[in-house]
Amino acid sequence: MSFKDIPLLRYYKTYKNNVVKEFYTPVLKQAVLYQRAVGFFTSGALIDLTKGLRGLTKNHGKIQFIVSPRLSEEDIAAINKGYEQKEIIGRALMRDFKEPENYYEEERLNFLAYLIEEGFLDIKVAFTPPQKATGMYHEKVGIVTDENGNKIVFTGSLN
């Protein structure tokens, strides 16, 4: 099965569509590469995409994110935990670790660390130049590729 077999709409609106169920889940299940540039990233967003990401990992796919440095302390800790085991990320992203407050938070962070550790997820952090004191990296673009090389390009966010 490829992207061509998925009945996709031309536009998805969060007030009108269940974007996760109607777009992300079926697309990511068929994907071998999910590239995303976002201004704000939270590990909670990955939890919403779990069903689709399971398919991507079964396809031995890769997830590549470029994100702004505005990550929560919990996200940074999970990213560091995953990269630490691969010895890839430096101390630049280290911050005080805050223990998860509940089971849901712990599982969310473990999932993020697992994806990084197993090589499914690579996160790069975009910084704006120091002379540009106002503004921040705030892209909202994604590219998803299936095993046949078909691509879906989209803009927007889950919110």
GROMACS .gro file of N, CA and C in nm:
model
  477
    1MET      N    1   0.084  -0.118   0.000
    1MET     CA    2   0.000   0.000   0.000
    1MET      C    3   0.089   0.125   0.000
    2SER      N    4   0.046   0.228  -0.067
    2SER     CA    5   0.120   0.353  -0.072
    2SER      C    6   0.027   0.470  -0.039
    3PHE      N    7   0.083   0.590  -0.038
    3PHE     CA    8   0.002   0.709  -0.013
    3PHE      C    9  -0.110   0.721  -0.115
    4LYS      N   10  -0.087   0.672  -0.236
    4LYS     CA   11  -0.187   0.684  -0.342
    4LYS      C   12  -0.314   0.605  -0.311
    5ASP      N   13  -0.303   0.509  -0.218
    5ASP     CA   14  -0.419   0.427  -0.180
    5ASP      C   15  -0.499   0.487  -0.063
    6ILE      N   16  -0.453   0.597  -0.008
    6ILE     CA   17  -0.519   0.660   0.106
    6ILE      C   18  -0.610   0.772   0.055
    7PRO      N   19  -0.737   0.770   0.090
    7PRO     CA   20  -0.826   0.880   0.047
    7PRO      C   21  -0.800   1.006   0.130
    8LEU      N   22  -0.720   1.095   0.076
    8LEU     CA   23  -0.683   1.217   0.148
    8LEU      C   24  -0.761   1.337   0.095
    9LEU      N   25  -0.788   1.429   0.186
    9LEU     CA   26  -0.850   1.555   0.148
    9LEU      C   27  -0.742   1.653   0.104
   10ARG      N   28  -0.783   1.755   0.032
   10ARG     CA   29  -0.687   1.859  -0.008
   10ARG      C   30  -0.650   1.948   0.111
   11TYR      N   31  -0.746   1.973   0.200
   11TYR     CA   32  -0.726   2.058   0.317
   11TYR      C   33  -0.783   1.990   0.440
   12TYR      N   34  -0.718   2.011   0.553
   12TYR     CA   35  -0.767   1.964   0.682
   12TYR      C   36  -0.770   2.085   0.775
   13LYS      N   37  -0.879   2.102   0.845
   13LYS     CA   38  -0.895   2.210   0.942
   13LYS      C   39  -0.927   2.148   1.077
   14THR      N   40  -0.857   2.192   1.181
   14THR     CA   41  -0.875   2.131   1.312
   14THR      C   42  -1.015   2.153   1.368
   15TYR      N   43  -1.081   2.260   1.329
   15TYR     CA   44  -1.218   2.283   1.377
   15TYR      C   45  -1.319   2.196   1.303
   16LYS      N   46  -1.278   2.135   1.193
   16LYS     CA   47  -1.369   2.060   1.107
   16LYS      C   48  -1.333   1.912   1.097
   17ASN      N   49  -1.205   1.880   1.107
   17ASN     CA   50  -1.157   1.744   1.087
   17ASN      C   51  -1.085   1.694   1.212
   18ASN      N   52  -1.081   1.561   1.228
   18ASN     CA   53  -0.994   1.498   1.326
   18ASN      C   54  -0.863   1.472   1.252
   19VAL      N   55  -0.772   1.568   1.259
   19VAL     CA   56  -0.651   1.565   1.178
   19VAL      C   57  -0.564   1.443   1.209
   20VAL      N   58  -0.557   1.405   1.335
   20VAL     CA   59  -0.477   1.288   1.371
   20VAL      C   60  -0.536   1.163   1.308
   21LYS      N   61  -0.666   1.142   1.326
   21LYS     CA   62  -0.731   1.021   1.278
   21LYS      C   63  -0.741   1.018   1.125
   22GLU      N   64  -0.775   1.132   1.065
   22GLU     CA   65  -0.800   1.135   0.920
   22GLU      C   66  -0.674   1.154   0.836
   23PHE      N   67  -0.570   1.216   0.893
   23PHE     CA   68  -0.450   1.243   0.813
   23PHE      C   69  -0.327   1.171   0.869
   24TYR      N   70  -0.284   1.211   0.989
   24TYR     CA   71  -0.157   1.160   1.042
   24TYR      C   72  -0.153   1.008   1.056
   25THR      N   73  -0.254   0.948   1.116
   25THR     CA   74  -0.248   0.804   1.140
   25THR      C   75  -0.237   0.725   1.010
   26PRO      N   76  -0.326   0.743   0.911
   26PRO     CA   77  -0.311   0.663   0.790
   26PRO      C   78  -0.183   0.693   0.711
   27VAL      N   79  -0.142   0.819   0.712
   27VAL     CA   80  -0.021   0.856   0.637
   27VAL      C   81   0.103   0.799   0.704
   28LEU      N   82   0.116   0.817   0.836
   28LEU     CA   83   0.236   0.768   0.904
   28LEU      C   84   0.244   0.616   0.904
   29LYS      N   85   0.131   0.546   0.900
   29LYS     CA   86   0.133   0.400   0.892
   29LYS      C   87   0.201   0.351   0.764
   30GLN      N   88   0.195   0.431   0.660
   30GLN     CA   89   0.255   0.393   0.531
   30GLN      C   90   0.392   0.457   0.509
   31ALA      N   91   0.435   0.542   0.601
   31ALA     CA   92   0.556   0.621   0.581
   31ALA      C   93   0.684   0.544   0.611
   32VAL      N   94   0.790   0.586   0.544
   32VAL     CA   95   0.925   0.541   0.577
   32VAL      C   96   1.011   0.658   0.621
   33LEU      N   97   0.962   0.781   0.600
   33LEU     CA   98   1.033   0.900   0.643
   33LEU      C   99   0.932   1.009   0.677
   34TYR      N  100   0.945   1.064   0.797
   34TYR     CA  101   0.859   1.174   0.843
   34TYR      C  102   0.952   1.288   0.884
   35GLN      N  103   0.952   1.394   0.805
   35GLN     CA  104   1.036   1.510   0.833
   35GLN      C  105   0.945   1.625   0.873
   36ARG      N  106   0.983   1.692   0.982
   36ARG     CA  107   0.895   1.797   1.034
   36ARG      C  108   0.980   1.910   1.090
   37ALA      N  109   0.943   2.031   1.054
   37ALA     CA  110   1.004   2.151   1.110
   37ALA      C  111   0.893   2.224   1.185
   38VAL      N  112   0.914   2.245   1.314
   38VAL     CA  113   0.811   2.309   1.396
   38VAL      C  114   0.873   2.408   1.493
   39GLY      N  115   0.800   2.514   1.521
   39GLY     CA  116   0.847   2.613   1.618
   39GLY      C  117   0.835   2.562   1.759
   40PHE      N  118   0.730   2.491   1.788
   40PHE     CA  119   0.709   2.437   1.923
   40PHE      C  120   0.694   2.287   1.913
   41PHE      N  121   0.766   2.215   1.997
   41PHE     CA  122   0.761   2.070   1.998
   41PHE      C  123   0.733   2.024   2.139
   42THR      N  124   0.641   1.929   2.152
   42THR     CA  125   0.620   1.863   2.281
   42THR      C  126   0.612   1.714   2.257
   43SER      N  127   0.658   1.639   2.352
   43SER     CA  128   0.650   1.493   2.340
   43SER      C  129   0.506   1.447   2.340
   44GLY      N  130   0.417   1.527   2.398
   44GLY     CA  131   0.275   1.494   2.398
   44GLY      C  132   0.219   1.483   2.257
   45ALA      N  133   0.271   1.562   2.165
   45ALA     CA  134   0.225   1.555   2.026
   45ALA      C  135   0.258   1.419   1.967
   46LEU      N  136   0.371   1.360   2.006
   46LEU     CA  137   0.405   1.227   1.955
   46LEU      C  138   0.309   1.121   2.007
   47ILE      N  139   0.262   1.139   2.129
   47ILE     CA  140   0.167   1.043   2.185
   47ILE      C  141   0.040   1.041   2.101
   48ASP      N  142  -0.005   1.159   2.057
   48ASP     CA  143  -0.124   1.165   1.972
   48ASP      C  144  -0.104   1.089   1.842
   49LEU      N  145   0.020   1.079   1.798
   49LEU     CA  146   0.051   1.015   1.670
   49LEU      C  147   0.095   0.869   1.684
   50THR      N  148   0.084   0.813   1.803
   50THR     CA  149   0.137   0.680   1.832
   50THR      C  150   0.092   0.573   1.732
   51LYS      N  151  -0.035   0.569   1.698
   51LYS     CA  152  -0.084   0.465   1.607
   51LYS      C  153  -0.012   0.472   1.472
   52GLY      N  154   0.003   0.591   1.420
   52GLY     CA  155   0.073   0.607   1.293
   52GLY      C  156   0.221   0.578   1.307
   53LEU      N  157   0.281   0.621   1.416
   53LEU     CA  158   0.424   0.600   1.435
   53LEU      C  159   0.459   0.453   1.452
   54ARG      N  160   0.367   0.375   1.506
   54ARG     CA  161   0.391   0.229   1.514
   54ARG      C  162   0.411   0.172   1.374
   55GLY      N  163   0.328   0.217   1.280
   55GLY     CA  164   0.343   0.172   1.142
   55GLY      C  165   0.475   0.216   1.083
   56LEU      N  166   0.514   0.339   1.108
   56LEU     CA  167   0.641   0.390   1.057
   56LEU      C  168   0.758   0.309   1.112
   57THR      N  169   0.756   0.276   1.241
   57THR     CA  170   0.865   0.197   1.298
   57THR      C  171   0.864   0.054   1.242
   58LYS      N  172   0.747  -0.002   1.216
   58LYS     CA  173   0.740  -0.135   1.154
   58LYS      C  174   0.799  -0.132   1.013
   59ASN      N  175   0.787  -0.016   0.947
   59ASN     CA  176   0.843   0.002   0.813
   59ASN      C  177   0.992   0.036   0.819
   60HIS      N  178   1.050   0.032   0.940
   60HIS     CA  179   1.190   0.070   0.962
   60HIS      C  180   1.215   0.213   0.916
   61GLY      N  181   1.115   0.297   0.939
   61GLY     CA  182   1.123   0.436   0.895
   61GLY      C  183   1.202   0.525   0.990
   62LYS      N  184   1.216   0.648   0.950
   62LYS     CA  185   1.290   0.748   1.027
   62LYS      C  186   1.202   0.871   1.047
   63ILE      N  187   1.224   0.937   1.159
   63ILE     CA  188   1.157   1.063   1.191
   63ILE      C  189   1.267   1.166   1.210
   64GLN      N  190   1.257   1.278   1.140
   64GLN     CA  191   1.357   1.384   1.152
   64GLN      C  192   1.285   1.514   1.184
   65PHE      N  193   1.318   1.573   1.298
   65PHE     CA  194   1.255   1.698   1.341
   65PHE      C  195   1.359   1.809   1.349
   66ILE      N  196   1.318   1.928   1.312
   66ILE     CA  197   1.391   2.051   1.342
   66ILE      C  198   1.294   2.131   1.428
   67VAL      N  199   1.338   2.168   1.548
   67VAL     CA  200   1.249   2.234   1.643
   67VAL      C  201   1.317   2.359   1.699
   68SER      N  202   1.237   2.447   1.757
   68SER     CA  203   1.292   2.563   1.825
   68SER      C  204   1.348   2.519   1.959
   69PRO      N  205   1.431   2.602   2.021
   69PRO     CA  206   1.485   2.562   2.151
   69PRO      C  207   1.386   2.576   2.265
   70ARG      N  208   1.264   2.611   2.239
   70ARG     CA  209   1.164   2.625   2.345
   70ARG      C  210   1.099   2.491   2.373
   71LEU      N  211   1.173   2.406   2.440
   71LEU     CA  212   1.126   2.274   2.477
   71LEU      C  213   1.099   2.273   2.626
   72SER      N  214   1.006   2.189   2.669
   72SER     CA  215   0.983   2.178   2.812
   72SER      C  216   1.099   2.104   2.876
   73GLU      N  217   1.115   2.120   3.005
   73GLU     CA  218   1.222   2.050   3.076
   73GLU      C  219   1.207   1.899   3.061
   74GLU      N  220   1.084   1.850   3.061
   74GLU     CA  221   1.059   1.707   3.047
   74GLU      C  222   1.101   1.658   2.908
   75ASP      N  223   1.071   1.737   2.803
   75ASP     CA  224   1.110   1.699   2.669
   75ASP      C  225   1.262   1.695   2.656
   76ILE      N  226   1.329   1.793   2.712
   76ILE     CA  227   1.475   1.798   2.706
   76ILE      C  228   1.535   1.677   2.776
   77ALA      N  229   1.481   1.642   2.890
   77ALA     CA  230   1.531   1.526   2.964
   77ALA      C  231   1.513   1.399   2.882
   78ALA      N  232   1.398   1.384   2.818
   78ALA     CA  233   1.373   1.263   2.738
   78ALA      C  234   1.463   1.259   2.615
   79ILE      N  235   1.482   1.374   2.550
   79ILE     CA  236   1.571   1.381   2.434
   79ILE      C  237   1.713   1.344   2.478
   80ASN      N  238   1.757   1.403   2.588
   80ASN     CA  239   1.891   1.374   2.637
   80ASN      C  240   1.907   1.227   2.674
   81LYS      N  241   1.806   1.170   2.736
   81LYS     CA  242   1.813   1.029   2.775
   81LYS      C  243   1.834   0.941   2.652
   82GLY      N  244   1.759   0.970   2.546
   82GLY     CA  245   1.773   0.892   2.423
   82GLY      C  246   1.907   0.913   2.356
   83TYR      N  247   1.951   1.037   2.340
   83TYR     CA  248   2.077   1.066   2.274
   83TYR      C  249   2.198   1.030   2.360
   84GLU      N  250   2.181   1.040   2.491
   84GLU     CA  251   2.290   1.007   2.580
   84GLU      C  252   2.338   0.866   2.552
   85GLN      N  253   2.244   0.774   2.533
   85GLN     CA  254   2.280   0.635   2.511
   85GLN      C  255   2.347   0.618   2.376
   86LYS      N  256   2.327   0.707   2.285
   86LYS     CA  257   2.394   0.702   2.154
   86LYS      C  258   2.513   0.797   2.151
   87GLU      N  259   2.534   0.871   2.256
   87GLU     CA  260   2.643   0.968   2.269
   87GLU      C  261   2.645   1.067   2.153
   88ILE      N  262   2.529   1.121   2.121
   88ILE     CA  263   2.518   1.215   2.010
   88ILE      C  264   2.501   1.357   2.058
   89ILE      N  265   2.410   1.379   2.151
   89ILE     CA  266   2.378   1.517   2.190
   89ILE      C  267   2.472   1.565   2.298
   90GLY      N  268   2.508   1.691   2.295
   90GLY     CA  269   2.599   1.749   2.393
   90GLY      C  270   2.526   1.805   2.512
   91ARG      N  271   2.599   1.872   2.595
   91ARG     CA  272   2.543   1.928   2.718
   91ARG      C  273   2.466   2.057   2.694
   92ALA      N  274   2.463   2.104   2.570
   92ALA     CA  275   2.395   2.230   2.541
   92ALA      C  276   2.247   2.227   2.576
   93LEU      N  277   2.186   2.111   2.568
   93LEU     CA  278   2.043   2.102   2.597
   93LEU      C  279   2.012   2.055   2.738
   94MET      N  280   2.119   2.032   2.818
   94MET     CA  281   2.095   1.980   2.953
   94MET      C  282   2.029   2.086   3.041
   95ARG      N  283   1.927   2.045   3.110
   95ARG     CA  284   1.859   2.130   3.207
   95ARG      C  285   1.824   2.043   3.327
   96ASP      N  286   1.774   2.106   3.427
   96ASP     CA  287   1.735   2.030   3.547
   96ASP      C  288   1.627   1.930   3.511
   97PHE      N  289   1.647   1.807   3.553
   97PHE     CA  290   1.547   1.703   3.528
   97PHE      C  291   1.437   1.712   3.632
   98LYS      N  292   1.316   1.705   3.585
   98LYS     CA  293   1.200   1.704   3.673
   98LYS      C  294   1.133   1.568   3.659
   99GLU      N  295   1.115   1.501   3.768
   99GLU     CA  296   1.051   1.369   3.765
   99GLU      C  297   0.910   1.381   3.709
  100PRO      N  298   0.868   1.285   3.627
  100PRO     CA  299   0.730   1.286   3.577
  100PRO      C  300   0.631   1.284   3.693
  101GLU      N  301   0.522   1.356   3.676
  101GLU     CA  302   0.423   1.367   3.783
  101GLU      C  303   0.322   1.253   3.782
  102ASN      N  304   0.309   1.182   3.672
  102ASN     CA  305   0.213   1.072   3.666
  102ASN      C  306   0.257   0.970   3.562
  103TYR      N  307   0.185   0.860   3.556
  103TYR     CA  308   0.217   0.751   3.465
  103TYR      C  309   0.214   0.797   3.319
  104TYR      N  310   0.117   0.878   3.283
  104TYR     CA  311   0.103   0.926   3.146
  104TYR      C  312   0.227   1.004   3.104
  105GLU      N  313   0.275   1.094   3.189
  105GLU     CA  314   0.395   1.172   3.158
  105GLU      C  315   0.516   1.082   3.146
  106GLU      N  316   0.528   0.985   3.233
  106GLU     CA  317   0.642   0.893   3.229
  106GLU      C  318   0.644   0.812   3.099
  107GLU      N  319   0.529   0.761   3.060
  107GLU     CA  320   0.520   0.684   2.936
  107GLU      C  321   0.549   0.770   2.813
  108ARG      N  322   0.500   0.892   2.814
  108ARG     CA  323   0.524   0.984   2.703
  108ARG      C  324   0.674   1.009   2.687
  109LEU      N  325   0.742   1.033   2.797
  109LEU     CA  326   0.885   1.061   2.791
  109LEU      C  327   0.965   0.937   2.758
  110ASN      N  328   0.923   0.821   2.806
  110ASN     CA  329   0.991   0.696   2.772
  110ASN      C  330   0.978   0.667   2.623
  111PHE      N  331   0.861   0.696   2.565
  111PHE     CA  332   0.839   0.673   2.421
  111PHE      C  333   0.932   0.762   2.339
  112LEU      N  334   0.944   0.887   2.376
  112LEU     CA  335   1.033   0.979   2.306
  112LEU      C  336   1.178   0.931   2.315
  113ALA      N  337   1.223   0.894   2.434
  113ALA     CA  338   1.360   0.845   2.452
  113ALA      C  339   1.382   0.716   2.372
  114TYR      N  340   1.284   0.626   2.371
  114TYR     CA  341   1.294   0.501   2.295
  114TYR      C  342   1.313   0.529   2.146
  115LEU      N  343   1.233   0.620   2.090
  115LEU     CA  344   1.243   0.651   1.947
  115LEU      C  345   1.382   0.705   1.912
  116ILE      N  346   1.438   0.786   2.000
  116ILE     CA  347   1.572   0.841   1.977
  116ILE      C  348   1.677   0.732   1.992
  117GLU      N  349   1.668   0.658   2.100
  117GLU     CA  350   1.768   0.555   2.130
  117GLU      C  351   1.776   0.449   2.020
  118GLU      N  352   1.662   0.409   1.968
  118GLU     CA  353   1.659   0.304   1.866
  118GLU      C  354   1.686   0.357   1.724
  119GLY      N  355   1.709   0.486   1.713
  119GLY     CA  356   1.745   0.543   1.584
  119GLY      C  357   1.629   0.579   1.494
  120PHE      N  358   1.506   0.576   1.546
  120PHE     CA  359   1.391   0.614   1.466
  120PHE      C  360   1.376   0.765   1.457
  121LEU      N  361   1.416   0.836   1.563
  121LEU     CA  362   1.393   0.980   1.574
  121LEU      C  363   1.524   1.056   1.590
  122ASP      N  364   1.540   1.159   1.508
  122ASP     CA  365   1.654   1.249   1.519
  122ASP      C  366   1.598   1.390   1.533
  123ILE      N  367   1.639   1.460   1.638
  123ILE     CA  368   1.591   1.596   1.661
  123ILE      C  369   1.708   1.692   1.653
  124LYS      N  370   1.692   1.793   1.571
  124LYS     CA  371   1.790   1.901   1.561
  124LYS      C  372   1.723   2.028   1.612
  125VAL      N  373   1.800   2.111   1.679
  125VAL     CA  374   1.746   2.232   1.738
  125VAL      C  375   1.792   2.352   1.656
  126ALA      N  376   1.697   2.437   1.616
  126ALA     CA  377   1.727   2.556   1.538
  126ALA      C  378   1.731   2.677   1.630
  127PHE      N  379   1.837   2.752   1.621
  127PHE     CA  380   1.851   2.875   1.699
  127PHE      C  381   1.851   2.993   1.603
  128THR      N  382   1.789   3.102   1.643
  128THR     CA  383   1.794   3.223   1.562
  128THR      C  384   1.926   3.294   1.590
  129PRO      N  385   1.978   3.368   1.494
  129PRO     CA  386   2.106   3.437   1.515
  129PRO      C  387   2.097   3.534   1.634
  130PRO      N  388   2.207   3.551   1.709
  130PRO     CA  389   2.204   3.637   1.828
  130PRO      C  390   2.163   3.781   1.798
  131GLN      N  391   2.200   3.833   1.683
  131GLN     CA  392   2.164   3.971   1.650
  131GLN      C  393   2.015   3.986   1.622
  132LYS      N  394   1.945   3.877   1.604
  132LYS     CA  395   1.801   3.881   1.579
  132LYS      C  396   1.730   3.850   1.711
  133ALA      N  397   1.731   3.947   1.800
  133ALA     CA  398   1.679   3.928   1.935
  133ALA      C  399   1.528   3.903   1.937
  134THR      N  400   1.457   3.957   1.839
  134THR     CA  401   1.313   3.934   1.834
  134THR      C  402   1.286   3.818   1.740
  135GLY      N  403   1.184   3.747   1.769
  135GLY     CA  404   1.146   3.636   1.684
  135GLY      C  405   1.215   3.507   1.723
  136MET      N  406   1.169   3.400   1.663
  136MET     CA  407   1.225   3.269   1.690
  136MET      C  408   1.197   3.180   1.570
  137TYR      N  409   1.262   3.067   1.565
  137TYR     CA  410   1.237   2.970   1.460
  137TYR      C  411   1.094   2.919   1.481
  138HIS      N  412   1.011   2.935   1.380
  138HIS     CA  413   0.870   2.902   1.399
  138HIS      C  414   0.808   2.842   1.272
  139GLU      N  415   0.879   2.753   1.209
  139GLU     CA  416   0.827   2.687   1.089
  139GLU      C  417   0.715   2.591   1.127
  140LYS      N  418   0.632   2.558   1.029
  140LYS     CA  419   0.525   2.459   1.048
  140LYS      C  420   0.509   2.383   0.916
  141VAL      N  421   0.609   2.303   0.884
  141VAL     CA  422   0.607   2.233   0.757
  141VAL      C  423   0.643   2.086   0.780
  142GLY      N  424   0.586   1.999   0.697
  142GLY     CA  425   0.617   1.857   0.708
  142GLY      C  426   0.627   1.793   0.572
  143ILE      N  427   0.710   1.690   0.563
  143ILE     CA  428   0.724   1.609   0.442
  143ILE      C  429   0.721   1.463   0.487
  144VAL      N  430   0.635   1.384   0.425
  144VAL     CA  431   0.626   1.243   0.458
  144VAL      C  432   0.648   1.165   0.328
  145THR      N  433   0.729   1.060   0.335
  145THR     CA  434   0.763   0.980   0.217
  145THR      C  435   0.724   0.835   0.242
  146ASP      N  436   0.666   0.770   0.139
  146ASP     CA  437   0.634   0.627   0.152
  146ASP      C  438   0.743   0.544   0.084
  147GLU      N  439   0.729   0.411   0.090
  147GLU     CA  440   0.833   0.323   0.037
  147GLU      C  441   0.850   0.332  -0.114
  148ASN      N  442   0.751   0.388  -0.184
  148ASN     CA  443   0.760   0.404  -0.329
  148ASN      C  444   0.816   0.540  -0.369
  149GLY      N  445   0.853   0.620  -0.270
  149GLY     CA  446   0.907   0.752  -0.299
  149GLY      C  447   0.801   0.860  -0.314
  150ASN      N  448   0.673   0.825  -0.297
  150ASN     CA  449   0.567   0.926  -0.300
  150ASN      C  450   0.583   1.017  -0.180
  151LYS      N  451   0.559   1.146  -0.200
  151LYS     CA  452   0.573   1.243  -0.092
  151LYS      C  453   0.443   1.320  -0.071
  152ILE      N  454   0.418   1.350   0.056
  152ILE     CA  455   0.310   1.441   0.094
  152ILE      C  456   0.377   1.557   0.167
  153VAL      N  457   0.350   1.676   0.121
  153VAL     CA  458   0.405   1.797   0.183
  153VAL      C  459   0.289   1.875   0.241
  154PHE      N  460   0.305   1.924   0.364
  154PHE     CA  461   0.196   1.998   0.427
  154PHE      C  462   0.251   2.108   0.516
  155THR      N  463   0.165   2.203   0.546
  155THR     CA  464   0.198   2.310   0.639
  155THR      C  465   0.091   2.313   0.747
  156GLY      N  466   0.126   2.368   0.861
  156GLY     CA  467   0.031   2.379   0.970
  156GLY      C  468   0.077   2.299   1.089
  157SER      N  469  -0.004   2.304   1.195
  157SER     CA  470   0.029   2.235   1.318
  157SER      C  471  -0.093   2.160   1.369
  158LEU      N  472  -0.073   2.086   1.477
  158LEU     CA  473  -0.182   2.009   1.538
  158LEU      C  474  -0.276   2.095   1.621
  159ASN      N  475  -0.235   2.218   1.654
  159ASN     CA  476  -0.321   2.299   1.741
  159ASN      C  477  -0.423   2.378   1.664
   0.00000   0.00000   0.00000
